[in-house]
XYZ file of C-alpha atoms in Angstrom:
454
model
C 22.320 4.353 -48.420
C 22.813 6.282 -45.061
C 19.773 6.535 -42.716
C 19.482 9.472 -40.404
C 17.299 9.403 -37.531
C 16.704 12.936 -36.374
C 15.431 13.285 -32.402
C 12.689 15.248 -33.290
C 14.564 19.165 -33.151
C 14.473 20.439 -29.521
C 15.126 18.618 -26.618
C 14.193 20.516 -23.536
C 15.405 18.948 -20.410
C 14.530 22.011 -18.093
C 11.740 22.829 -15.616
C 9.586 19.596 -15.091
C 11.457 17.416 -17.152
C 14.891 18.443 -14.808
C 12.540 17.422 -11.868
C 11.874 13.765 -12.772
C 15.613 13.312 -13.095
C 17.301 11.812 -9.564
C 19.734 14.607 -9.167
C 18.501 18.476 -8.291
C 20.295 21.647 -7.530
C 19.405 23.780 -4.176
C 16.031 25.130 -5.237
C 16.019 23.940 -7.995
C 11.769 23.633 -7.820
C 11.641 27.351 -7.228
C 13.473 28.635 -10.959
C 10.254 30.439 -12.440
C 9.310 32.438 -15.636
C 5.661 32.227 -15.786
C 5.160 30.085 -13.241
C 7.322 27.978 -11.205
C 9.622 24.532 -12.466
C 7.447 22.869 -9.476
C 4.102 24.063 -10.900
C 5.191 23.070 -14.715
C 6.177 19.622 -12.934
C 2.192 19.375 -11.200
C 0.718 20.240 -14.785
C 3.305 17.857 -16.780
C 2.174 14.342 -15.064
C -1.490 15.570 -14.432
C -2.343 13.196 -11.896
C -6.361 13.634 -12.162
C -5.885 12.047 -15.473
C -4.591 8.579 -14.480
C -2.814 6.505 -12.187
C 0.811 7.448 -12.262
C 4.161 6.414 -10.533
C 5.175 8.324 -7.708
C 8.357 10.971 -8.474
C 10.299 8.888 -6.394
C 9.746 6.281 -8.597
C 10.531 8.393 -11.944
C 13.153 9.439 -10.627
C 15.143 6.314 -9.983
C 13.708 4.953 -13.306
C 15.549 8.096 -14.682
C 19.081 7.672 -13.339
C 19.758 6.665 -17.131
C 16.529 7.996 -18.612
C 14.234 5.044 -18.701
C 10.893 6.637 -17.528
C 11.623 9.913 -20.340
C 12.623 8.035 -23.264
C 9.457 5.787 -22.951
C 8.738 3.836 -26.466
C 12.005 5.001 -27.980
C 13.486 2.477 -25.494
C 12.136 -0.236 -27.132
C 11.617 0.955 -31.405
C 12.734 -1.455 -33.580
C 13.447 0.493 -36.812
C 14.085 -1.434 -39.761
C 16.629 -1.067 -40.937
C 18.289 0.752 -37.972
C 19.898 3.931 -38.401
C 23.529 4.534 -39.343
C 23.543 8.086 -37.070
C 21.616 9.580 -34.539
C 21.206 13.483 -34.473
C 19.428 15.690 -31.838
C 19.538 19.070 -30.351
C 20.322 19.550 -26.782
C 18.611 23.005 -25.448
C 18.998 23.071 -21.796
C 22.196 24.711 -20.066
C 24.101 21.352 -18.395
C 25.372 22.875 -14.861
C 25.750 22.095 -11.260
C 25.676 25.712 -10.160
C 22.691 28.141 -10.656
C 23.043 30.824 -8.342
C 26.264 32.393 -10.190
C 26.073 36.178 -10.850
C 26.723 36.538 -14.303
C 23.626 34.360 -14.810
C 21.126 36.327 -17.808
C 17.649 36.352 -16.065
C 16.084 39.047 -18.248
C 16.310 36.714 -20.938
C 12.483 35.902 -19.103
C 13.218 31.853 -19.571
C 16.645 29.666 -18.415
C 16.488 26.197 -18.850
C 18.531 24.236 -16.685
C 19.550 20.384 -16.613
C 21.548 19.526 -13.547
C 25.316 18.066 -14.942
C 25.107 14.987 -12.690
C 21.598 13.943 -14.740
C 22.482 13.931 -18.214
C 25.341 11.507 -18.240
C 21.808 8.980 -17.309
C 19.806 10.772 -19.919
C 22.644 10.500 -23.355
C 23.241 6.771 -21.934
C 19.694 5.973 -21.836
C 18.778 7.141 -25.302
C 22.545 5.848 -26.785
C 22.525 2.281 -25.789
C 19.317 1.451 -27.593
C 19.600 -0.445 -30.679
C 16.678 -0.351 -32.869
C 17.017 -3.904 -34.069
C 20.484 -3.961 -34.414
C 23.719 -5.503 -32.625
C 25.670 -2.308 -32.188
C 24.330 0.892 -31.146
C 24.486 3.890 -34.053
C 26.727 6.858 -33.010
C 24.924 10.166 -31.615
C 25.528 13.487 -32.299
C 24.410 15.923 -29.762
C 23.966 19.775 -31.144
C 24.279 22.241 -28.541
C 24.172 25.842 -30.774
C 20.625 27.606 -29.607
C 19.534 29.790 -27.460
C 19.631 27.870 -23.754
C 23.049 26.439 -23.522
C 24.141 28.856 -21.706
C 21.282 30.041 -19.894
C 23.003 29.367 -16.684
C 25.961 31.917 -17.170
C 29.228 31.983 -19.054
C 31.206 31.226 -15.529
C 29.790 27.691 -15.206
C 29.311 27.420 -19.201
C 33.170 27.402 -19.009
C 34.286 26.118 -15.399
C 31.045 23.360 -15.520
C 29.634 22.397 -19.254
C 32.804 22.556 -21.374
C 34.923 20.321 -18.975
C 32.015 17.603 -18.748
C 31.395 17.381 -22.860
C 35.551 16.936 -23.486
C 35.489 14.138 -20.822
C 32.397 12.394 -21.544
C 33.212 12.305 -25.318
C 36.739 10.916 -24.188
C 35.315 8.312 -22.362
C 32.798 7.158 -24.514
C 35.688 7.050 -27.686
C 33.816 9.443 -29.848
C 30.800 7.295 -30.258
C 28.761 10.525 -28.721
C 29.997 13.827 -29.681
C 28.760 17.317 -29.023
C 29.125 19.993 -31.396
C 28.588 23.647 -32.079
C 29.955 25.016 -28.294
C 33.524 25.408 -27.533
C 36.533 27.823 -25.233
C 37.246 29.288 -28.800
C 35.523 29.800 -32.084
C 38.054 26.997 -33.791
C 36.384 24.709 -31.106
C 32.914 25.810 -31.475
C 33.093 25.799 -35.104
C 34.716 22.039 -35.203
C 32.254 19.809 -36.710
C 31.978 16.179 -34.803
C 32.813 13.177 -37.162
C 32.323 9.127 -38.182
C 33.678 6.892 -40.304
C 30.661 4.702 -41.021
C 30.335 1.240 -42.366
C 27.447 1.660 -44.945
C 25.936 -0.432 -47.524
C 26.578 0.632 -50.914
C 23.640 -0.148 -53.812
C 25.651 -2.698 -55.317
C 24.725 -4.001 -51.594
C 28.877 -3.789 -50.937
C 29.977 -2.423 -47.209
C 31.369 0.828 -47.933
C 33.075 3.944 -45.669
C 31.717 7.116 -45.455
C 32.775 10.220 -43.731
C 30.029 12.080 -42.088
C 30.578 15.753 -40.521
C 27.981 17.230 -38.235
C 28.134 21.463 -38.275
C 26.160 23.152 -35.374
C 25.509 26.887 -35.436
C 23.097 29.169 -33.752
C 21.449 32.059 -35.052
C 20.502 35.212 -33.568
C 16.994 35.378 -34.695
C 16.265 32.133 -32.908
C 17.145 34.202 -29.800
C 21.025 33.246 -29.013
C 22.325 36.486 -27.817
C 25.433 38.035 -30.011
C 27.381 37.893 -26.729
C 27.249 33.953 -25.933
C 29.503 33.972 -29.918
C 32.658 32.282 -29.543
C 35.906 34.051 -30.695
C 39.370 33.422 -30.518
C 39.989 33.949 -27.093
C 36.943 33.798 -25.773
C 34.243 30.501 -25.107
C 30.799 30.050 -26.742
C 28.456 28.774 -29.236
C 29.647 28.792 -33.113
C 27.267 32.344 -33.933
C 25.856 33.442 -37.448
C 23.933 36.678 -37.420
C 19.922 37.102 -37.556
C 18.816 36.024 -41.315
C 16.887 38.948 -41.882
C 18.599 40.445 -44.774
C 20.905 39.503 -48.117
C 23.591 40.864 -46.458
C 23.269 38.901 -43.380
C 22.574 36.153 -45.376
C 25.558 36.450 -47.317
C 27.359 37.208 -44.138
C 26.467 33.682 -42.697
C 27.688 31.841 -45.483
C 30.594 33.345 -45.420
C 31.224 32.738 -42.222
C 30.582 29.040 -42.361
C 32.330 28.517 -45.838
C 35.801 29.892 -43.737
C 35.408 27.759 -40.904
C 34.326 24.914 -42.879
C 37.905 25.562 -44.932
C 39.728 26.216 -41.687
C 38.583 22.464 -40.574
C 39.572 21.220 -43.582
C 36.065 20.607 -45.637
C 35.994 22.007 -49.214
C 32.645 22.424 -50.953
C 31.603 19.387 -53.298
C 33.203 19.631 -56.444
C 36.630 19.339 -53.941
C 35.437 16.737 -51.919
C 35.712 12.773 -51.706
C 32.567 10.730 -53.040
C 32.635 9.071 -49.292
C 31.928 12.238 -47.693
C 28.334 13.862 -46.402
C 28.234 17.055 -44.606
C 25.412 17.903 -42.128
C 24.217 21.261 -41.103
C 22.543 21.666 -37.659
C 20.935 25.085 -37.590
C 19.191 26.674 -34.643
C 17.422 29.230 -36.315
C 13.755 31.231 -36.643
C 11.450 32.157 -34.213
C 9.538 29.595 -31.461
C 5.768 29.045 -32.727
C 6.321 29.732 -36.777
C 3.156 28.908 -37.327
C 1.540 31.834 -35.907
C 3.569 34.068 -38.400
C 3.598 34.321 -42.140
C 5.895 36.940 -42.300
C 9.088 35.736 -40.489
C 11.840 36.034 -42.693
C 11.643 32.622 -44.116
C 12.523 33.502 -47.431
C 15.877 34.780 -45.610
C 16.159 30.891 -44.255
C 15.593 29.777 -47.352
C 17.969 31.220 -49.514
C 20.909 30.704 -46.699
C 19.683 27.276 -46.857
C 20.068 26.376 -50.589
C 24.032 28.892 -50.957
C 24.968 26.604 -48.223
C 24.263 24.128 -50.453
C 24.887 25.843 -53.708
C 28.571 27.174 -52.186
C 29.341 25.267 -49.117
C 28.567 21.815 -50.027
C 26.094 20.989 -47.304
C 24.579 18.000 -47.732
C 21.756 18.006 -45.160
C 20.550 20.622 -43.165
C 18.964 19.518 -39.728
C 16.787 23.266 -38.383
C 15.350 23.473 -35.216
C 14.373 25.940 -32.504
C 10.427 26.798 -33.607
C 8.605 24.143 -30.857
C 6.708 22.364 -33.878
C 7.421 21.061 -36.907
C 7.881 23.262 -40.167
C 8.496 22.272 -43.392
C 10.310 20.271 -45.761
C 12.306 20.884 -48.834
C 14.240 18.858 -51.294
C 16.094 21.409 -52.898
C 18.859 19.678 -55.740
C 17.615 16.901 -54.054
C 19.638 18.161 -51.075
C 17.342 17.888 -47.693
C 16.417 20.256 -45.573
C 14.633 20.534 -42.533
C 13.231 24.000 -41.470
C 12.366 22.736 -38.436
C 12.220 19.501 -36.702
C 9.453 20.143 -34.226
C 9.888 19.057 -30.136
C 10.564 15.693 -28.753
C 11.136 16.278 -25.287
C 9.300 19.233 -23.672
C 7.099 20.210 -20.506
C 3.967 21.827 -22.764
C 1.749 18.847 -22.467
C 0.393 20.724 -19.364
C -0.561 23.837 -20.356
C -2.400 25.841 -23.107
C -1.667 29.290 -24.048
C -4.547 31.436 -25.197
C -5.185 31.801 -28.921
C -2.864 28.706 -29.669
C -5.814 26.488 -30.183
C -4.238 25.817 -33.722
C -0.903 24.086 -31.823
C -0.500 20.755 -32.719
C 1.921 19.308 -29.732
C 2.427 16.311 -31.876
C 6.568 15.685 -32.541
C 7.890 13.295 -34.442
C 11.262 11.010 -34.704
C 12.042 11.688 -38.674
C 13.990 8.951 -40.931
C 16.079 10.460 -43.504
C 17.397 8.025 -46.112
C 20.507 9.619 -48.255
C 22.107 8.072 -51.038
C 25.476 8.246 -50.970
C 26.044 8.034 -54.722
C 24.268 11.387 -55.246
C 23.864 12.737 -51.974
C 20.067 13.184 -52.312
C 17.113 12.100 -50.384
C 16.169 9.017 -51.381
C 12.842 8.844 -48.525
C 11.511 10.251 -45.410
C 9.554 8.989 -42.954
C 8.301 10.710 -39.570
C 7.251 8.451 -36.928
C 4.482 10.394 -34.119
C 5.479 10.969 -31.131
C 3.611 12.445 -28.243
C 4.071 13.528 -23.953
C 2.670 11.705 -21.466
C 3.034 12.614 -18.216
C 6.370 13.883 -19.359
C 7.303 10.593 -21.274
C 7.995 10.726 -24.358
C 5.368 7.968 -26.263
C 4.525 6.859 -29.827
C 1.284 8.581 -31.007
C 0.583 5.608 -33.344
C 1.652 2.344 -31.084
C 0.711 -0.265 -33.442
C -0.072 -2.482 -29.595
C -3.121 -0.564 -29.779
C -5.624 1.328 -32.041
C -6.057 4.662 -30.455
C -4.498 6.902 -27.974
C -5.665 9.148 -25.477
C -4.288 12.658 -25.402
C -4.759 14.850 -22.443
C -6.043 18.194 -23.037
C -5.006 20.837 -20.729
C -7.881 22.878 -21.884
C -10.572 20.529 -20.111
C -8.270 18.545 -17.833
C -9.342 15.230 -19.218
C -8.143 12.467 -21.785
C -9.696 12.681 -24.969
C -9.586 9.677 -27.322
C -8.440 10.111 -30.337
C -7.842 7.121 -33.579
C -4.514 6.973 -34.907
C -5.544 7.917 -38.019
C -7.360 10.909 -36.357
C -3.992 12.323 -34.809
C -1.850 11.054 -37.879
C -3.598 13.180 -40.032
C -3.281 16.421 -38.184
C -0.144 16.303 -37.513
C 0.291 15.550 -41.516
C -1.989 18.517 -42.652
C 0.501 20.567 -40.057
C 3.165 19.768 -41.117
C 1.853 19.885 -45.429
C 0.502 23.475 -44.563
C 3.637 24.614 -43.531
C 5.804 23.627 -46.140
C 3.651 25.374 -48.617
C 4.737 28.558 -46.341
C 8.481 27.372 -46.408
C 9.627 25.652 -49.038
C 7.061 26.922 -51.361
C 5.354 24.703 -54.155
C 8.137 23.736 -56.481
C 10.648 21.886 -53.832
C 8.615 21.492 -51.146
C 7.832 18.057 -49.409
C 4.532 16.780 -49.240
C 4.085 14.019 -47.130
C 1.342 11.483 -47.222
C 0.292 8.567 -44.124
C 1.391 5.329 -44.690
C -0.495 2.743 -42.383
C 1.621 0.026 -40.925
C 5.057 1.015 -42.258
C 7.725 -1.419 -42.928
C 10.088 0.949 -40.836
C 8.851 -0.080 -37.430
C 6.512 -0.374 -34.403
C 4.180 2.443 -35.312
C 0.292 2.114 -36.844
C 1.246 5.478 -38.660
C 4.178 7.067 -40.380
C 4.355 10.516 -42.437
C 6.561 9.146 -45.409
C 7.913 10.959 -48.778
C 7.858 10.082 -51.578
């Protein structure tokens, strides 16, 4: 059995979360969209609510992430996880005055380089209960990654992943950005030790593939090509054609790396999909191409010989299909994120719960064997668990009324289960979709609450 632990889907180290991190660029405050990175920063740790530490203080906590990561720094997950998956969507760059940098795109993220060595080390080195730490994957295929401009994507970004996975000996690897489309398209790798079910250490081979659509905003021009740098690009699912030109396009470059599809490939090999794809806030919109998603979903599947497909980009959690018995993940919801501060009218519906989602795989069939989602929440722009099983409620700030509201555990378990439930009706439709059900005081770990299936 292989156990996945997903980081939640998007990972947003920009505005007020770049601000609590020691290291800032020359106005760095002052980047704005709606309002300010300074003002998202005054809203995030909402000091009318409670006693806080002073940003000084964050700060140095966060020179390797120790204030952000919060409870993750010390969940004991039982048994720990094999690999560790999440999607980076901040641009990583020293320099953000360049002139090629795309401001009509309305909002650039940015995450200063000299921070997120700190942040990858923080979350890396923790073990979960074990005495080595699982490798991490870091996806970097969506629509922010190069928010600060080709010229430092390439001269800035590029140069820091190659050297930092050097260094680290390919225990953290990046995927889905490269100078070419060969690069981009090369999917990181492990050779895992794994317990087999006759309870025999095993190896398996697991490949992580990172791609970005264009209908989860990344522009056509940020698509890698031979001579040229960039994310690893598959056009907006909005049609059979596009659909079939996606799969296409991954079946080649899967080929050209040397993966065949299933019925060519060892027993000791799982392929993972990362897939950056749909619009931000699905749940507002029932007609959003998802049966497009879908069926690119289950060819990759049917003709690629995915395995698992880990989707992100839509800011909350979507829903959940076993399809063959083959996983996938139409969207894994926020971890890391600013919103805890503000409320955008007619989103009363939101539910800003994320989640840190357990997939167990057996590696005899390739199918999911569980799932579990353990609730997470922000804090004053640290990432907590919703259900700490220390304690039998939690209060939630509401930026509605500027005040903590108490809420039980059960109380926020459940929404974010009925959220999550209603959604996969939408997605994955009756017949393979994933309906999860609360499961008090898991076996997993530290948490009064988990979201488990079956």
């Amino acid at each position: 059995m292989l156990r996945i632990l997903f980081n939640g889907g998007d990972n947003m180290l920009g505005r007020a979360i770049q601000l609590t991190l020691p290291t800032q660029s020359p106005n760095e405050s002052l980047l704005r969209d709606s309002c300010s990175s300074q003002h998202y920063l005054e809203m995030g740790l909402h000091p009318a609510g409670r006693a806080t530490k002073t940003l000084e203080e964050i700060r140095h906590a966060n020179a390797r992430g120790e204030y952000l990561w919060g409870d993750y720094l010390h969940l004991k997950i039982n048994p720990p996880p094999n690999l560790r998956l999440m999607n980076l969507e901040t641009a990583l760059t020293r320099s953000i005055d360049n002139k090629d940098i795309p401001w009509d795109k309305g909002i650039n993220y940015h995450c200063h380089l000299d921070n997120i060595e700190g942040v990858i080390e923080g979350y890396r080195n923790v073990l979960h209960g074990s005495s080595v730490a699982s490798p991490v994957c870091v996806t970097l295929a969506n629509n922010h990654i190069m928010d600060f401009g080709r010229q430092a994507f390439v001269q800035e970004t590029l140069p820091f992943l190659s050297a930092y996975t050097e260094r680290n000996l390919g225990s953290t690897q990046f995927a889905g950005v490269g100078g070419t489309m060969h690069e981009a398209s090369r999917p990181a790798n492990w050779t895992l030790s794994v317990p087999s079910q006759n309870k025999n250490t095993g190896e398996v081979n697991v490949y992580v593939v990172a791609v970005g659509s264009m209908d989860s905003g990344v522009p056509s021009q940020w698509k890698a090509t031979d001579d040229s740098a960039g994310v690893f690009w598959v056009p907006r699912l909005d049609s059979m054609e596009a659909v079939n030109d996606a799969v296409k396009c991954l079946s080649h470059w899967l080929t050209v790396h040397g993966i065949a599809p299933n019925n060519r490939r060892t027993t000791n090999s799982l392929l993972i999909l990362s897939i950056h794809w749909g619009p931000n806030w699905a749940y507002r919109y029932h007609g959003d191409n998802q049966k497009y998603r879908q069926e690119f979903a289950h060819q990759c599947i049917d003709e690629c010989g995915v395995d698992v497909i880990y989707g992100h980009s839509s800011h909350h959690i979507r829903g959940f299909e076993a399809y063959n018995g083959k996983l996938i993940v139409y969207g894994a919801g926020d971890l890391i994120n600013d919103y805890e501060g503000f409320a955008n009218s007619g989103d009363e519906n939101y539910c800003e719960h994320g989640a840190l989602i357990l997939a167990d795989i057996s590696l005899e069939t390739k199918t999911l064997h569980q799932l579990q989602l353990i609730p997470t929440v922000m804090d004053q722009l640290q990432l907590k668990l919703l259900c700490p099983s220390w304690q039998s409620y939690l209060d939630i700030w509401n930026p509605r009324t500027k005040t903590y509201e108490r809420r039980s555990h059960h109380e926020n378990a459940s929404r974010l289960c009925n959220a999550v439930n209603d959604l996969t009706k939408l997605d994955a439709g009756r017949s393979h979709g994933i309906q999860l059900r609360l499961l008090k005081d898991p076996d997993c770990c530290s948490s009064n609450y988990a979201l488990v299936y079956p």
